[in-house]
Coordinates of C-alpha atoms (C1' of nucleotides) in Angstrom, one line a residue:
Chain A
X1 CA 0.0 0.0 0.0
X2 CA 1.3 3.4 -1.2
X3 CA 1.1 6.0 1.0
X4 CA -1.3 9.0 0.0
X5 CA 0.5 12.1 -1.1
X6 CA -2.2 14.0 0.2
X7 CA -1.8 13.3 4.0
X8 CA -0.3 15.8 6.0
X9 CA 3.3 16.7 5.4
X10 CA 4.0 16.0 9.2
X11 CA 2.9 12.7 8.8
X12 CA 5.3 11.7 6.4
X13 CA 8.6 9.7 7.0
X14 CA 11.4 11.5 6.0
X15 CA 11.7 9.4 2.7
X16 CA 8.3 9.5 1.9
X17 CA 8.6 13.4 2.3
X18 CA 11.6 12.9 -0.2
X19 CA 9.8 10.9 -2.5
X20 CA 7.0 13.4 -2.5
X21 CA 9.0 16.5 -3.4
X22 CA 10.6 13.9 -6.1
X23 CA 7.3 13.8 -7.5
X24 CA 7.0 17.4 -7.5
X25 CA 10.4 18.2 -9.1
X26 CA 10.0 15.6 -11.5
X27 CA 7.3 16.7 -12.9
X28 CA 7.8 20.1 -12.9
X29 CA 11.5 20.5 -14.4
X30 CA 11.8 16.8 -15.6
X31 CA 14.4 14.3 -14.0
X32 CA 17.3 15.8 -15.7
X33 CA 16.8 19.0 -15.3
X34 CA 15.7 18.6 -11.5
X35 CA 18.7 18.1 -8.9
X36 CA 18.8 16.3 -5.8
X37 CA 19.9 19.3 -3.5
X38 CA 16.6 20.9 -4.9
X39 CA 14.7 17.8 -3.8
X40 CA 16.1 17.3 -0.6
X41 CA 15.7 21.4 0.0
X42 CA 12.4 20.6 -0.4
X43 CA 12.0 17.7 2.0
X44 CA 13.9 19.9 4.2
X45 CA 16.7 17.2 4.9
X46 CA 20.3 17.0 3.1
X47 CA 21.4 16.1 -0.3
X48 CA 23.1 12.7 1.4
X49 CA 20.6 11.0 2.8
X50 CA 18.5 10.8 -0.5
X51 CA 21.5 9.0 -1.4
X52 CA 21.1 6.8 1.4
X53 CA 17.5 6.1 1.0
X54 CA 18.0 5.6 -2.5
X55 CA 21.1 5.0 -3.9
X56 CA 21.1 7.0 -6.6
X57 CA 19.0 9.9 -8.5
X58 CA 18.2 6.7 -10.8
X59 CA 17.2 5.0 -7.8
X60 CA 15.0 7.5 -6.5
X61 CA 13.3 8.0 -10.3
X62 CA 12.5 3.7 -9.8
X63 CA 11.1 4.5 -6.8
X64 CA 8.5 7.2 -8.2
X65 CA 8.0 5.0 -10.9
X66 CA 7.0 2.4 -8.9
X67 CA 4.6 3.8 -6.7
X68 CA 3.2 4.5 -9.6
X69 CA 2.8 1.1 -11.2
X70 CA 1.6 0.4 -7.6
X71 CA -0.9 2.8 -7.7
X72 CA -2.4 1.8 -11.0
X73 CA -2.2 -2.0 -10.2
X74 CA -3.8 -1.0 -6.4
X75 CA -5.3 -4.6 -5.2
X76 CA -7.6 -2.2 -2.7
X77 CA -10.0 -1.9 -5.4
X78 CA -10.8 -4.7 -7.0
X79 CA -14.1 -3.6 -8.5
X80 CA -12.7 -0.3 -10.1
X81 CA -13.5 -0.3 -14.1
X82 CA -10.4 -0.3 -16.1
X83 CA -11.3 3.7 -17.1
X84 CA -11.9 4.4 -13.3
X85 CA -8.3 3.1 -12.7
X86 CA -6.9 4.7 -15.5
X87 CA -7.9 8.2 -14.7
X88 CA -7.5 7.7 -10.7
X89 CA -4.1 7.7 -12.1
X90 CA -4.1 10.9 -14.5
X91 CA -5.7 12.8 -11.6
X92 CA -3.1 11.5 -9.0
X93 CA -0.1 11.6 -11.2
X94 CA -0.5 12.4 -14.5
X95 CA 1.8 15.2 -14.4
X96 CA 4.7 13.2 -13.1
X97 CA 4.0 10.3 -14.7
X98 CA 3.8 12.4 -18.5
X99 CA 7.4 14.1 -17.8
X100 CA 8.2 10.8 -16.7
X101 CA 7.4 8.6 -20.1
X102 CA 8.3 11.3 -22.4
X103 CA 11.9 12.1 -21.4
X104 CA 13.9 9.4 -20.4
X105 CA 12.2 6.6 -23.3
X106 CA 14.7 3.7 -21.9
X107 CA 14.0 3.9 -18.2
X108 CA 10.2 4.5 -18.5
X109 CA 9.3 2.0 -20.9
X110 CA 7.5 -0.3 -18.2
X111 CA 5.4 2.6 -16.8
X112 CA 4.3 3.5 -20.2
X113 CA 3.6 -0.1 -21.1
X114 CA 1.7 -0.2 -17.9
X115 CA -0.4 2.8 -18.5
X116 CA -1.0 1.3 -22.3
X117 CA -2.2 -2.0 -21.0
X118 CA -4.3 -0.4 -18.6
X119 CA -6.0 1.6 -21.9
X120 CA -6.3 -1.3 -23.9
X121 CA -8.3 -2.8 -20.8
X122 CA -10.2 0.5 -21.2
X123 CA -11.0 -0.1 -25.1
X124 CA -12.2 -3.5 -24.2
X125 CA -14.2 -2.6 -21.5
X126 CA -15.9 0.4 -23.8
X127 CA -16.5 -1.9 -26.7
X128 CA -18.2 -4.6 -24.8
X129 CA -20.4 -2.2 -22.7
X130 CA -21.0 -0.3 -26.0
X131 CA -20.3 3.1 -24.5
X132 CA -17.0 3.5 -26.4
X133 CA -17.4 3.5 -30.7
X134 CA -15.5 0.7 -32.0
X135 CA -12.2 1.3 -34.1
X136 CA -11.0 -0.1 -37.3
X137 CA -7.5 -0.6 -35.0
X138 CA -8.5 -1.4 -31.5
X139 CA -4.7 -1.5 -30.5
X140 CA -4.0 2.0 -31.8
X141 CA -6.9 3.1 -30.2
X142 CA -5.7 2.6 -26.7
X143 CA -2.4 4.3 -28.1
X144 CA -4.7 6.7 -28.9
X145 CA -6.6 7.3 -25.9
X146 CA -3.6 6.9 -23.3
X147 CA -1.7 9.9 -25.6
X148 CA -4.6 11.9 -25.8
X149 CA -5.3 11.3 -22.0
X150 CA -1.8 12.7 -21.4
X151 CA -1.5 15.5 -23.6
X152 CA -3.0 18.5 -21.1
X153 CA -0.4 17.4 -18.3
X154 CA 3.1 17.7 -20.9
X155 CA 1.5 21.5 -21.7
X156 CA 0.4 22.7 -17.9
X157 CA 2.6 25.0 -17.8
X158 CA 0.8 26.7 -20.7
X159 CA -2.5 26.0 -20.0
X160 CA -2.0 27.6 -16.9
X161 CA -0.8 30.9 -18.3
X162 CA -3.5 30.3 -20.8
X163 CA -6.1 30.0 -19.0
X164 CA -4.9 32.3 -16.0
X165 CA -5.5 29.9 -13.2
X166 CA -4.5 27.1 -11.4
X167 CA -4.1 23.8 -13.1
X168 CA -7.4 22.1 -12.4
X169 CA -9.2 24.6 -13.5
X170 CA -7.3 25.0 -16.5
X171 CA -8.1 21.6 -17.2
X172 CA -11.7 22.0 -16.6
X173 CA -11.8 24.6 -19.3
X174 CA -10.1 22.3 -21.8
X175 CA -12.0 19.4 -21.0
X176 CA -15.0 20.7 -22.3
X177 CA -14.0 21.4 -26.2
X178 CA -12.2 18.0 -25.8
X179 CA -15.4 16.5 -24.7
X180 CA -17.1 17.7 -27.6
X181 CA -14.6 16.6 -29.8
X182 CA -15.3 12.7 -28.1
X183 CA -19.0 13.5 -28.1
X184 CA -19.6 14.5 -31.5
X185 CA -16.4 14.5 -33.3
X186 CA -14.6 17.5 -34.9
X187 CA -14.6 17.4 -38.5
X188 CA -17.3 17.6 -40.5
X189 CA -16.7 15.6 -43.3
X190 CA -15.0 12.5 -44.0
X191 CA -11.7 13.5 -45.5
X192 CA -9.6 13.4 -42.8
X193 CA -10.3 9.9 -41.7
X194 CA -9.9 8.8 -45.4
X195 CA -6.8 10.5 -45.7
X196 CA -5.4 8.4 -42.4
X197 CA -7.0 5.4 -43.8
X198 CA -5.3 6.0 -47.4
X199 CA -2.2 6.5 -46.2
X200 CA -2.4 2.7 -44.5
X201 CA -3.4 1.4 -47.9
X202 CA -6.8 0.3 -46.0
X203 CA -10.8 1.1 -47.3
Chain B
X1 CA 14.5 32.3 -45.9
X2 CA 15.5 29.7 -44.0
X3 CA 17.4 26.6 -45.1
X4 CA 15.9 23.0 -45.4
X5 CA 16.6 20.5 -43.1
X6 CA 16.0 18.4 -46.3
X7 CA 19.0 19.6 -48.3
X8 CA 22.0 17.6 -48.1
X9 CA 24.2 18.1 -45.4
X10 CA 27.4 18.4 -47.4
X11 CA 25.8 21.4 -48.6
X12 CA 24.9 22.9 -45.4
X13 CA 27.4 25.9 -44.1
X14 CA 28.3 24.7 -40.7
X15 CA 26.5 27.1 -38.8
X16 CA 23.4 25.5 -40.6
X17 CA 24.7 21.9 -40.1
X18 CA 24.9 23.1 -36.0
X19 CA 21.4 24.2 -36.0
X20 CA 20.3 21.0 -37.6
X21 CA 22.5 18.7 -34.9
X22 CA 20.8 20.9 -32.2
X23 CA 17.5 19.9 -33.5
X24 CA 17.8 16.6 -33.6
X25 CA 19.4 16.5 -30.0
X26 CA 17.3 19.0 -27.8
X27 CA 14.0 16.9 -29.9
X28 CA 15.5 13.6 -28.6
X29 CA 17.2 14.3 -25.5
X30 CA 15.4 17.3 -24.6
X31 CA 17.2 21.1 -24.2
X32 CA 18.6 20.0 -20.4
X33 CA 19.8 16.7 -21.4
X34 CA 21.5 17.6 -24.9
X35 CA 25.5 19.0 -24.8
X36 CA 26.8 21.6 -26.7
X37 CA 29.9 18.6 -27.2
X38 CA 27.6 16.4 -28.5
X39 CA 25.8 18.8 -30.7
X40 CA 29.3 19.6 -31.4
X41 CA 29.9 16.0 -32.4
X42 CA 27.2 15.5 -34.6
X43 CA 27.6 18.2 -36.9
X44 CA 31.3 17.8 -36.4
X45 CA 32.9 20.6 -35.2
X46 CA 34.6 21.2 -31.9
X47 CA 32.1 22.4 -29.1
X48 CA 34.0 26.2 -29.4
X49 CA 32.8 26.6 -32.5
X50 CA 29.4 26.2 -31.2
X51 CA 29.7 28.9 -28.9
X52 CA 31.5 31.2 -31.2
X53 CA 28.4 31.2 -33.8
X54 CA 25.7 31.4 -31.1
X55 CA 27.1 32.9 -28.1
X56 CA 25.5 30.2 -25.6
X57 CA 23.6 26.9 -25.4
X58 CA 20.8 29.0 -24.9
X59 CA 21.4 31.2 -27.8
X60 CA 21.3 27.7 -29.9
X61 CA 17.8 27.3 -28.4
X62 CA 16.9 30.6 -29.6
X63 CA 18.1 30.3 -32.7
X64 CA 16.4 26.6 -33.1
X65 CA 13.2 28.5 -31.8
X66 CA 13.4 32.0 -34.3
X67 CA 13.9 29.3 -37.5
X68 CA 10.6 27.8 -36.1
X69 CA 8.6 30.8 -35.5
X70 CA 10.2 32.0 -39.1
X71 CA 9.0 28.8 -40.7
X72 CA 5.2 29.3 -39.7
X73 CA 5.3 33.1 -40.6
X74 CA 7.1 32.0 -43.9
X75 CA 6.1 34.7 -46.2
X76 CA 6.6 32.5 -49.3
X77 CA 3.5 30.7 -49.3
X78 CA 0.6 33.9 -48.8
X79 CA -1.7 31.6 -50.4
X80 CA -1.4 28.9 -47.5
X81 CA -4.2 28.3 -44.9
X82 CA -3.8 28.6 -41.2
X83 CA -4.6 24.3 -41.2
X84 CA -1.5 23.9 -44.0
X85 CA 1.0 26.0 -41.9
X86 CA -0.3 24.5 -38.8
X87 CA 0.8 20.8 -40.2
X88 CA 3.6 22.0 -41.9
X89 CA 5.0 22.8 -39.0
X90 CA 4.2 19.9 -37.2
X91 CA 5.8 17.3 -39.5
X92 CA 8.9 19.4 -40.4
X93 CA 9.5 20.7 -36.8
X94 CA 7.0 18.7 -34.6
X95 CA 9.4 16.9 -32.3
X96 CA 11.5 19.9 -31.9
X97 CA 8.8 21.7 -31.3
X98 CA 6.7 19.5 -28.6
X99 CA 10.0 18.9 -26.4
X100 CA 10.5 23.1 -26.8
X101 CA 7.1 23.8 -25.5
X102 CA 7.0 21.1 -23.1
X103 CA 10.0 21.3 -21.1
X104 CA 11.2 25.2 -21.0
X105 CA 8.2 27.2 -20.2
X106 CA 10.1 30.4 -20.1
X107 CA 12.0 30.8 -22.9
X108 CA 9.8 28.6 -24.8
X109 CA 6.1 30.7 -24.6
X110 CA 6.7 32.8 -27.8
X111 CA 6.9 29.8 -29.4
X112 CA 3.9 28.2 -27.9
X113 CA 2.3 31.7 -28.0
X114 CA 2.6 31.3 -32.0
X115 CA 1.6 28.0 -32.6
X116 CA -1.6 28.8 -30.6
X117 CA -2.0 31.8 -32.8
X118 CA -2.1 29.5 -35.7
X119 CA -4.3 27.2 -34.2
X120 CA -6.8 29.8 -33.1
X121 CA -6.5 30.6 -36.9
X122 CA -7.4 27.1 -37.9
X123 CA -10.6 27.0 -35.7
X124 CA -11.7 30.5 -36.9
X125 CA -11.3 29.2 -40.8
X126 CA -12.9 26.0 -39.5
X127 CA -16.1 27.5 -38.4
X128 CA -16.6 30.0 -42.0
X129 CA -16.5 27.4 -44.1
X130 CA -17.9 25.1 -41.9
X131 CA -15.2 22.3 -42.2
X132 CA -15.1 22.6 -38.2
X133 CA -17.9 22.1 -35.7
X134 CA -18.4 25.1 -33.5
X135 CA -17.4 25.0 -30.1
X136 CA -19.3 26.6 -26.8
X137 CA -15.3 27.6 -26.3
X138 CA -14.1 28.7 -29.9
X139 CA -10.5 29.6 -27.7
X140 CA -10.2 26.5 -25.5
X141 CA -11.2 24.6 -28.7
X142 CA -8.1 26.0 -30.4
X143 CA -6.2 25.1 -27.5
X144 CA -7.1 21.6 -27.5
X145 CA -6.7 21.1 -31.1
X146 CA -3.3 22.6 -30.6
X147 CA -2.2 19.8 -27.9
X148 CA -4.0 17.2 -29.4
X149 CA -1.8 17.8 -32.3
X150 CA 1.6 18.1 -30.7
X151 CA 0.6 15.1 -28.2
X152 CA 1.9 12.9 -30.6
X153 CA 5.3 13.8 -31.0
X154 CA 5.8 13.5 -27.1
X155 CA 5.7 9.8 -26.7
X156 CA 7.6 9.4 -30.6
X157 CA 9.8 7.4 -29.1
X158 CA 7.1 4.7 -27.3
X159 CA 5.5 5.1 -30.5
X160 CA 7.9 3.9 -32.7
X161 CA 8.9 1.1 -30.1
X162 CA 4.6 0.1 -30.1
X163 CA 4.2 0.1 -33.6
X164 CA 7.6 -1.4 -34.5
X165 CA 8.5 0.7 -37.1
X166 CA 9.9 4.5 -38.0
X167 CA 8.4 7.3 -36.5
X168 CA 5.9 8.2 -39.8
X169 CA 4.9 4.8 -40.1
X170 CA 3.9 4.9 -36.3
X171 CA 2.2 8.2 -36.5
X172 CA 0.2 7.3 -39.9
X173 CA -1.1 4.0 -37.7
X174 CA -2.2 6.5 -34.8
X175 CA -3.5 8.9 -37.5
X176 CA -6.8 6.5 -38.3
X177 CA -8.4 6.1 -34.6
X178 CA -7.4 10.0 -34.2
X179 CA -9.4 10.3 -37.1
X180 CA -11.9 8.1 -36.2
X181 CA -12.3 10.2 -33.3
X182 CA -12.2 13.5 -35.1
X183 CA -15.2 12.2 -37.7
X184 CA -17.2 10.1 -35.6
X185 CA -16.7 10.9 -31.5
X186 CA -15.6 8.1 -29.4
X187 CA -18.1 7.9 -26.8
X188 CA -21.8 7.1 -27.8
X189 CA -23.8 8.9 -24.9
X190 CA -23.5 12.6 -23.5
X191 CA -22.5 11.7 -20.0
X192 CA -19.0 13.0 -20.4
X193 CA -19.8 16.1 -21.9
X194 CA -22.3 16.7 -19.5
X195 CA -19.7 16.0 -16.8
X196 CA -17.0 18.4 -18.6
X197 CA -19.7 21.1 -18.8
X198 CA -21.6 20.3 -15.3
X199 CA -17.8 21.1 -13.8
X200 CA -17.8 24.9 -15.8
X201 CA -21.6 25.1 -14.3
X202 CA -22.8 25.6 -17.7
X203 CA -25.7 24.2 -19.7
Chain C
dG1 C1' 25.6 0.7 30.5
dT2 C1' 27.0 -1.3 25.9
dG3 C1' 27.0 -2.6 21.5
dG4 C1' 24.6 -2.3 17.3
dT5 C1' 21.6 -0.6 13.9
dG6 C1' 19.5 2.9 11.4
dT7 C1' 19.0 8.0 10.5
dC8 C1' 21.0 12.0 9.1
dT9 C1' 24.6 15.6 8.1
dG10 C1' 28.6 18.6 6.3
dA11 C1' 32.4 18.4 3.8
dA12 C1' 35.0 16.7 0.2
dC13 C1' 35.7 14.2 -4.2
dT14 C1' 34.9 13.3 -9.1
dC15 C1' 33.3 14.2 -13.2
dA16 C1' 30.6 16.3 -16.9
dT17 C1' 29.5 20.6 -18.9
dG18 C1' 29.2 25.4 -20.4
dT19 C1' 32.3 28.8 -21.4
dT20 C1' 36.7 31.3 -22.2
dC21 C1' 41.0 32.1 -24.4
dA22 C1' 45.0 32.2 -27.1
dG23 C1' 46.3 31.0 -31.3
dT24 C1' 46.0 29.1 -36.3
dA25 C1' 44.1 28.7 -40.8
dA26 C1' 41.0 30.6 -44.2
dT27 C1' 38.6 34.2 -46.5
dC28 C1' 37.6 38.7 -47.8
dT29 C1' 38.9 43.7 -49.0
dA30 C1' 41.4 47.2 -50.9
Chain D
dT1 C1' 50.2 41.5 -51.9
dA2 C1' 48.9 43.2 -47.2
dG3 C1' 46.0 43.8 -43.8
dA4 C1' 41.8 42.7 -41.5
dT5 C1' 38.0 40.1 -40.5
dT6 C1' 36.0 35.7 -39.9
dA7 C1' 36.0 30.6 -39.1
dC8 C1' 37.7 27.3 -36.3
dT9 C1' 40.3 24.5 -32.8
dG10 C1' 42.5 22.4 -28.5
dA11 C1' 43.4 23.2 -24.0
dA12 C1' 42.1 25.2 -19.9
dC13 C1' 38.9 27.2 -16.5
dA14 C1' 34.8 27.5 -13.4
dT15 C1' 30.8 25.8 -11.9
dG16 C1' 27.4 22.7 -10.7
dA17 C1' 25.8 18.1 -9.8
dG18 C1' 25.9 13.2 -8.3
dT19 C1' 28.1 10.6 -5.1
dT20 C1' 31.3 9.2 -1.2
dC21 C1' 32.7 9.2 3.4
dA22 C1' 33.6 9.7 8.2
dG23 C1' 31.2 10.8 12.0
dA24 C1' 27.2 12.5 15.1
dC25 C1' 22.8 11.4 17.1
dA26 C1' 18.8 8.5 18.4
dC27 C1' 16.7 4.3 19.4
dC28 C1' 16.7 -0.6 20.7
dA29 C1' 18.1 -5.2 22.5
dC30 C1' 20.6 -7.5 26.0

DNA sequence: GTGGTGTCTGAACTCATGTTCAGTAATCTA
DNA sequence: TAGATTACTGAACATGAGTTCAGACACCAC
């Protein structure tokens, strides 16, 4: 059982606190770009003993990335849909977990596969419950779905100065033309989707 | 005018062939990961000379960034629509592009700034000739088609490793549920539009 | 108390990286 | 041709970052 990054900031052991403001940095400047004396600043403890917790900056990067395999994988739930799971995830971490598949492609290739399992759990759930449209390529359609899913949190920092407010709300406001777009669709004719079908050699 | 990326390299000038390296670094590695020495490497000249054309990594950013910016504003093409520019730049310079916005947010909102220009562009050319649906958010609707676009290039690198193949191949497989979505919707009742909506208190 | 284990720190070490600098070759101008 | 400007390089410098290390402090078993 992961601990919740919402409990108080008192409650946490040191290396949770750690792991928290990992989260945080992560996500906000990416892994390279973030440094371990900024993280332990954060945590309010010294540069060395997030080396001791955690061997290594790499080490402390697993760790994130663990809790959040952990978190999607949660046994606590059993009954959770596939799509529940999947955006319990993009509301607890999708920031971190976006900065986290697209920069570093060789150390986050098990959280993305993860995530992309998870949405092709999602497809099949949609099609057999008939609330999701079917797709000519089921497969790319979880691709589909899991990079859409992802796109507001690689941009936050825009969407925030876009929107000129904090980042959920931000996200409301964006979530509505992209709900159209799911709803009803975009275009109104059929020439882009023939175009991507042409292009595969497909009718 | 700026130079192709296309043209052969022998005939790039080495400041060109320096701008090109850096593209192709700060898009895979991102602008914090990439080194001037490798740059340097790449286009093969010694990491001095790097500095000497461009003053600073940084100033290689903002060079990478102006050819961008000059690319969409191209006047050579007056007859273009906002929706050509828009994809040109997204296959010539999408990678670049996606990692610029995504991981500087400083130095990087011109940039972004522009592209949403465009895409604002696209929506309002959209909705004349009524190639677009309307949206109850004409500006958040540009903003999602904006992301929505760029999304892709994020997660190139999981992409290419999913589908198996190069990175056009990979995006011309994700291109037909995208468009699927775009033409038809993907979800067949109004519940999460009502949700997206309910959350702005709007009706 | 005593030894041991785990937590935690400041200082130092090592290495990579952006940058500077002096100097050399090439190119341009008159 | 002569001078000047530009292109270019290798070596060195300064800084920052990940990591190591010896030791201090706290807690626990015996």
């Amino acid at each position: 059982m992961s601990s919740d990054t919402t409990l108080p900031w008192s409650d946490l052991k040191m290396s949770a606190r750690i792991v928290a403001a990992a989260f945080k940095r992560f996500a906000r400047n990416g892994f390279a770009a973030a440094t371990i004396r900024e993280i332990a600043a954060d945590a309010g403890v010294s540069a060395a003993l997030v080396i001791h917790h955690f061997g290594s900056k790499d080490g402390l990067r697993r760790e994130c990335n663990r809790r959040v395999v952990d978190f999607l994988r949660d046994k606590g739930r059993p009954d959770a849909s596939a799509a529940e799971r999947l955006d319990a995830v993009f509301v607890q971490y999708g920031s971190y977990a976006t900065r986290a598949v697209a920069e570093d492609s060789e150390e986050s290739r098990e959280l993305f596969d993860v995530l992309l399992g998870m949405a092709r759990a999602v497809v099949a759930e949609g099609a057999e419950s008939g609330s999701l449209r079917g797709s000519s390529d089921p497969d790319a359609q979880a691709m589909a779905l899991l990079v859409l899913g992802l796109t507001p949190f690689a941009f936050s920092a825009h969407l925030t100065r876009w929107a000129d407010a904090g980042l959920d709300a931000a996200m409301a406001r964006l979530a509505v033309p992209i709900a159209e777009i799911y709803t009803r669709g975009l275009v109104t004719d059929s020439g882009l989707l023939d175009a991507a079908m042409g292009v595969r050699g497909e009718r």
